[in-house]
Amino acid sequence: MRESEVVKNLNTFLFDKGLNYANEIRMGIGIPDVMIGFDIDNAHPNIANYYTLSIYSLLKRNEGKSFKEILETSNLTPREMKQSIGLLEELGIVSMEDSSIAVKDINLEHSGTTISIEVKVKDWKLGLLQAQRYLQFSDYSYLALPVEHIANVDKREVRKYGIGLLSVDNNVVIELIKPKISKKCDSISKYISISSLIDKISKTSNTIDDNFFENTSMIWD
């Protein structure tokens, strides 16, 4: 079974489950073959730029202050600040009220739940390394291999890093190891991954649903 076939089988499985997913979400530290999103707000403001989100955080911390006062607390030029504020204004997140800046709360800490999956055919060691990187922007991360190569995986190593393990056989997906929730997940990076996921989904036939997430095992049952 080729890697593309494994991904296709995963896609079919997730589509039949009615889940929100997309392929190859490009993040600076990796590209998950499949990403799944749960409990994503339909009104999620799409911001897929780390710099812009960092400016949002700066503005939120200084809400109510004037442009000049906020500028003095940063190392940005007036032009850079105005450009970022302009982008956030277009999204309806920031507004100028008299001489102060008002900022809408988009709650970076609770933007949804994400699962990243790295697919490999044989090289599970490389796949495990990549799956670990995804914990920086995902709540959970899996390594997926075709069923005929699962026996080669050192399951102790997979468990050691809190990564989940999936066996894929045609359209049958079995969770062999349940992942642990990431302790490394950065809220801004995760928000970007969700924004990128939504952007990909919007270009396909999938639609964003508010699927409530409780237990990863429920996906694979």
Short mmCIF file of C-alpha atoms in Angstrom, two decimals:
data_model
loop_
_atom_site.label_atom_id
_atom_site.label_comp_id
_atom_site.label_asym_id
_atom_site.label_seq_id
_atom_site.Cartn_x
_atom_site.Cartn_y
_atom_site.Cartn_z
CA MET A 1 0.00 0.00 0.00
CA ARG A 2 1.44 3.39 -1.01
CA GLU A 3 1.38 6.42 1.31
CA SER A 4 -1.18 8.15 -0.89
CA GLU A 5 -3.46 5.12 -0.57
CA VAL A 6 -3.19 5.20 3.23
CA VAL A 7 -4.14 8.89 3.23
CA LYS A 8 -7.03 8.21 0.85
CA ASN A 9 -8.34 5.43 3.11
CA LEU A 10 -8.11 7.71 6.14
CA ASN A 11 -9.98 10.43 4.25
CA THR A 12 -12.75 8.03 3.28
CA PHE A 13 -13.07 6.83 6.87
CA LEU A 14 -13.25 10.37 8.26
CA PHE A 15 -15.65 11.54 5.54
CA ASP A 16 -18.01 8.66 6.34
CA LYS A 17 -17.84 9.71 10.01
CA GLY A 18 -18.87 13.25 9.03
CA LEU A 19 -15.76 14.76 10.60
CA ASN A 20 -13.98 18.01 9.75
CA TYR A 21 -10.62 17.17 8.19
CA ALA A 22 -8.14 18.30 5.54
CA ASN A 23 -4.82 17.18 4.09
CA GLU A 24 -1.37 18.75 4.25
CA ILE A 25 -1.89 21.69 6.58
CA ARG A 26 1.31 23.65 6.08
CA MET A 27 2.86 24.81 9.34
CA GLY A 28 6.38 26.15 9.75
CA ILE A 29 7.57 23.06 11.62
CA GLY A 30 5.76 20.37 9.67
CA ILE A 31 2.95 19.36 7.35
CA PRO A 32 0.52 16.79 8.80
CA ASP A 33 -0.84 14.43 6.17
CA VAL A 34 -4.27 14.69 7.79
CA MET A 35 -5.66 17.13 10.35
CA ILE A 36 -9.00 16.76 12.13
CA GLY A 37 -10.83 19.59 13.92
CA PHE A 38 -13.48 19.36 16.63
CA ASP A 39 -15.62 21.87 18.49
CA ILE A 40 -14.61 24.71 16.16
CA ASP A 41 -16.80 27.80 16.37
CA ASN A 42 -18.56 28.54 13.08
CA ALA A 43 -17.72 32.20 13.71
CA HIS A 44 -13.98 31.47 14.07
CA PRO A 45 -12.09 34.50 12.65
CA ASN A 46 -9.61 33.06 10.17
CA ILE A 47 -6.10 34.34 10.92
CA ALA A 48 -3.32 32.13 9.59
CA ASN A 49 -0.43 34.51 10.21
CA TYR A 50 1.67 34.27 13.38
CA TYR A 51 2.75 37.91 13.18
CA THR A 52 -0.85 39.19 12.93
CA LEU A 53 -1.98 37.03 15.86
CA SER A 54 0.95 38.28 17.92
CA ILE A 55 -0.18 41.85 17.21
CA TYR A 56 -3.71 40.85 18.24
CA SER A 57 -2.35 39.58 21.58
CA LEU A 58 -0.45 42.85 22.07
CA LEU A 59 -3.58 44.90 21.35
CA LYS A 60 -5.71 42.74 23.64
CA ARG A 61 -3.29 43.23 26.53
CA ASN A 62 -3.43 46.98 25.95
CA GLU A 63 -7.11 47.34 25.10
CA GLY A 64 -8.48 50.80 25.74
CA LYS A 65 -5.14 52.51 25.25
CA SER A 66 -4.38 54.87 22.40
CA PHE A 67 -2.46 53.91 19.27
CA LYS A 68 0.50 55.96 20.49
CA GLU A 69 0.54 54.29 23.92
CA ILE A 70 0.42 50.78 22.43
CA LEU A 71 3.11 51.64 19.90
CA GLU A 72 5.41 52.70 22.73
CA THR A 73 5.14 49.22 24.32
CA SER A 74 6.24 47.44 21.13
CA ASN A 75 9.25 47.42 18.83
CA LEU A 76 7.10 48.00 15.75
CA THR A 77 7.14 50.97 13.42
CA PRO A 78 3.93 53.02 13.10
CA ARG A 79 3.48 51.66 9.57
CA GLU A 80 3.79 48.01 10.69
CA MET A 81 1.31 48.58 13.51
CA LYS A 82 -1.20 50.32 11.24
CA GLN A 83 -0.99 47.53 8.66
CA SER A 84 -1.70 44.85 11.27
CA ILE A 85 -4.52 46.86 12.82
CA GLY A 86 -5.98 47.36 9.34
CA LEU A 87 -6.07 43.57 8.74
CA LEU A 88 -7.70 42.97 12.11
CA GLU A 89 -10.22 45.74 11.44
CA GLU A 90 -11.22 44.04 8.16
CA LEU A 91 -11.97 40.88 10.15
CA GLY A 92 -14.08 42.84 12.63
CA ILE A 93 -11.74 42.02 15.52
CA VAL A 94 -10.33 45.49 16.16
CA SER A 95 -12.00 48.88 16.02
CA MET A 96 -10.98 52.44 16.80
CA GLU A 97 -13.23 54.13 19.35
CA ASP A 98 -12.39 57.82 19.66
CA SER A 99 -8.68 57.78 20.45
CA SER A 100 -8.56 54.25 21.92
CA ILE A 101 -8.52 50.76 20.42
CA ALA A 102 -11.27 48.21 21.18
CA VAL A 103 -10.49 44.53 20.71
CA LYS A 104 -12.92 41.63 20.29
CA ASP A 105 -12.15 38.55 22.39
CA ILE A 106 -11.38 35.59 20.10
CA ASN A 107 -10.08 33.39 22.95
CA LEU A 108 -6.90 31.86 21.63
CA GLU A 109 -6.84 29.37 24.50
CA HIS A 110 -10.15 27.69 23.57
CA SER A 111 -10.35 27.75 19.79
CA GLY A 112 -11.23 24.08 19.34
CA THR A 113 -9.51 20.70 19.42
CA THR A 114 -7.11 19.43 16.76
CA ILE A 115 -5.64 16.07 15.87
CA SER A 116 -2.71 15.71 13.46
CA ILE A 117 -1.85 12.46 11.69
CA GLU A 118 1.47 11.58 10.07
CA VAL A 119 1.24 8.76 7.53
CA LYS A 120 4.14 6.46 6.74
CA VAL A 121 4.36 3.14 4.89
CA LYS A 122 7.51 1.70 6.49
CA ASP A 123 9.68 4.45 8.02
CA TRP A 124 7.88 4.66 11.36
CA LYS A 125 10.90 6.23 13.12
CA LEU A 126 10.82 9.28 10.85
CA GLY A 127 7.02 9.37 11.17
CA LEU A 128 7.28 9.34 14.96
CA LEU A 129 9.70 12.27 14.88
CA GLN A 130 7.36 14.25 12.64
CA ALA A 131 4.32 13.39 14.78
CA GLN A 132 6.17 14.75 17.82
CA ARG A 133 6.66 18.10 16.07
CA TYR A 134 2.93 18.38 15.47
CA LEU A 135 2.34 18.49 19.24
CA GLN A 136 3.49 22.11 19.09
CA PHE A 137 0.29 23.09 17.27
CA SER A 138 -2.06 20.13 17.90
CA ASP A 139 -3.84 18.77 20.94
CA TYR A 140 -3.18 15.19 19.84
CA SER A 141 -0.89 13.55 17.30
CA TYR A 142 -0.96 10.14 15.60
CA LEU A 143 1.32 7.98 13.50
CA ALA A 144 -0.57 5.91 10.92
CA LEU A 145 0.76 2.91 8.97
CA PRO A 146 -0.79 0.25 6.75
CA VAL A 147 -1.73 -2.86 8.71
CA GLU A 148 0.96 -5.00 7.04
CA HIS A 149 3.76 -2.87 8.53
CA ILE A 150 2.39 -2.19 12.01
CA ALA A 151 4.29 -5.14 13.51
CA ASN A 152 7.60 -3.34 12.78
CA VAL A 153 6.71 -0.38 15.03
CA ASP A 154 8.25 -0.21 18.52
CA LYS A 155 5.08 0.59 20.45
CA ARG A 156 7.05 1.44 23.58
CA GLU A 157 8.71 4.30 21.71
CA VAL A 158 5.36 5.56 20.43
CA ARG A 159 3.84 5.53 23.95
CA LYS A 160 6.97 7.18 25.37
CA TYR A 161 6.26 10.38 23.42
CA GLY A 162 2.48 10.39 23.90
CA ILE A 163 1.80 9.73 20.22
CA GLY A 164 -1.18 7.65 19.09
CA LEU A 165 -0.86 4.76 16.63
CA LEU A 166 -3.32 3.88 13.86
CA SER A 167 -3.49 0.75 11.73
CA VAL A 168 -5.03 1.34 8.29
CA ASP A 169 -6.41 -1.45 6.10
CA ASN A 170 -8.50 -0.28 3.17
CA ASN A 171 -11.26 1.76 4.85
CA VAL A 172 -10.82 0.13 8.25
CA VAL A 173 -8.92 2.24 10.78
CA ILE A 174 -8.03 0.83 14.20
CA GLU A 175 -6.59 2.83 17.08
CA LEU A 176 -3.82 0.68 18.60
CA ILE A 177 -2.43 3.33 20.94
CA LYS A 178 -4.40 6.27 22.31
CA PRO A 179 -2.46 9.57 22.28
CA LYS A 180 -1.87 11.82 25.27
CA ILE A 181 -2.93 15.46 25.17
CA SER A 182 -0.05 17.73 24.22
CA LYS A 183 1.69 19.77 26.90
CA LYS A 184 3.70 21.64 24.25
CA CYS A 185 0.82 23.04 22.21
CA ASP A 186 1.24 26.78 21.60
CA SER A 187 -2.12 28.58 21.51
CA ILE A 188 -1.17 30.93 18.66
CA SER A 189 0.28 28.11 16.52
CA LYS A 190 -2.81 26.00 17.19
CA TYR A 191 -5.09 28.88 16.20
CA ILE A 192 -3.16 29.23 12.94
CA SER A 193 -3.51 25.50 12.25
CA ILE A 194 -7.28 25.72 12.81
CA SER A 195 -7.52 28.74 10.50
CA SER A 196 -5.56 26.86 7.84
CA LEU A 197 -7.80 23.81 8.36
CA ILE A 198 -10.95 25.88 7.91
CA ASP A 199 -9.51 27.48 4.78
CA LYS A 200 -8.80 24.05 3.27
CA ILE A 201 -12.20 22.67 4.24
CA SER A 202 -13.96 25.68 2.73
CA LYS A 203 -12.39 24.80 -0.64
CA THR A 204 -13.82 21.27 -0.55
CA SER A 205 -17.29 19.79 -0.11
CA ASN A 206 -16.76 19.46 3.64
CA THR A 207 -18.52 21.91 5.95
CA ILE A 208 -17.52 23.03 9.42
CA ASP A 209 -19.70 21.42 12.08
CA ASP A 210 -19.54 21.91 15.83
CA ASN A 211 -18.59 18.31 16.61
CA PHE A 212 -18.06 17.99 20.35
CA PHE A 213 -14.86 16.19 21.25
CA GLU A 214 -14.60 14.00 24.35
CA ASN A 215 -12.41 11.02 23.56
CA THR A 216 -10.20 10.24 20.59
CA SER A 217 -11.29 6.60 20.69
CA MET A 218 -14.81 7.59 19.60
CA ILE A 219 -13.44 8.47 16.16
CA TRP A 220 -12.10 5.03 15.43
CA ASP A 221 -14.95 2.94 16.89
#
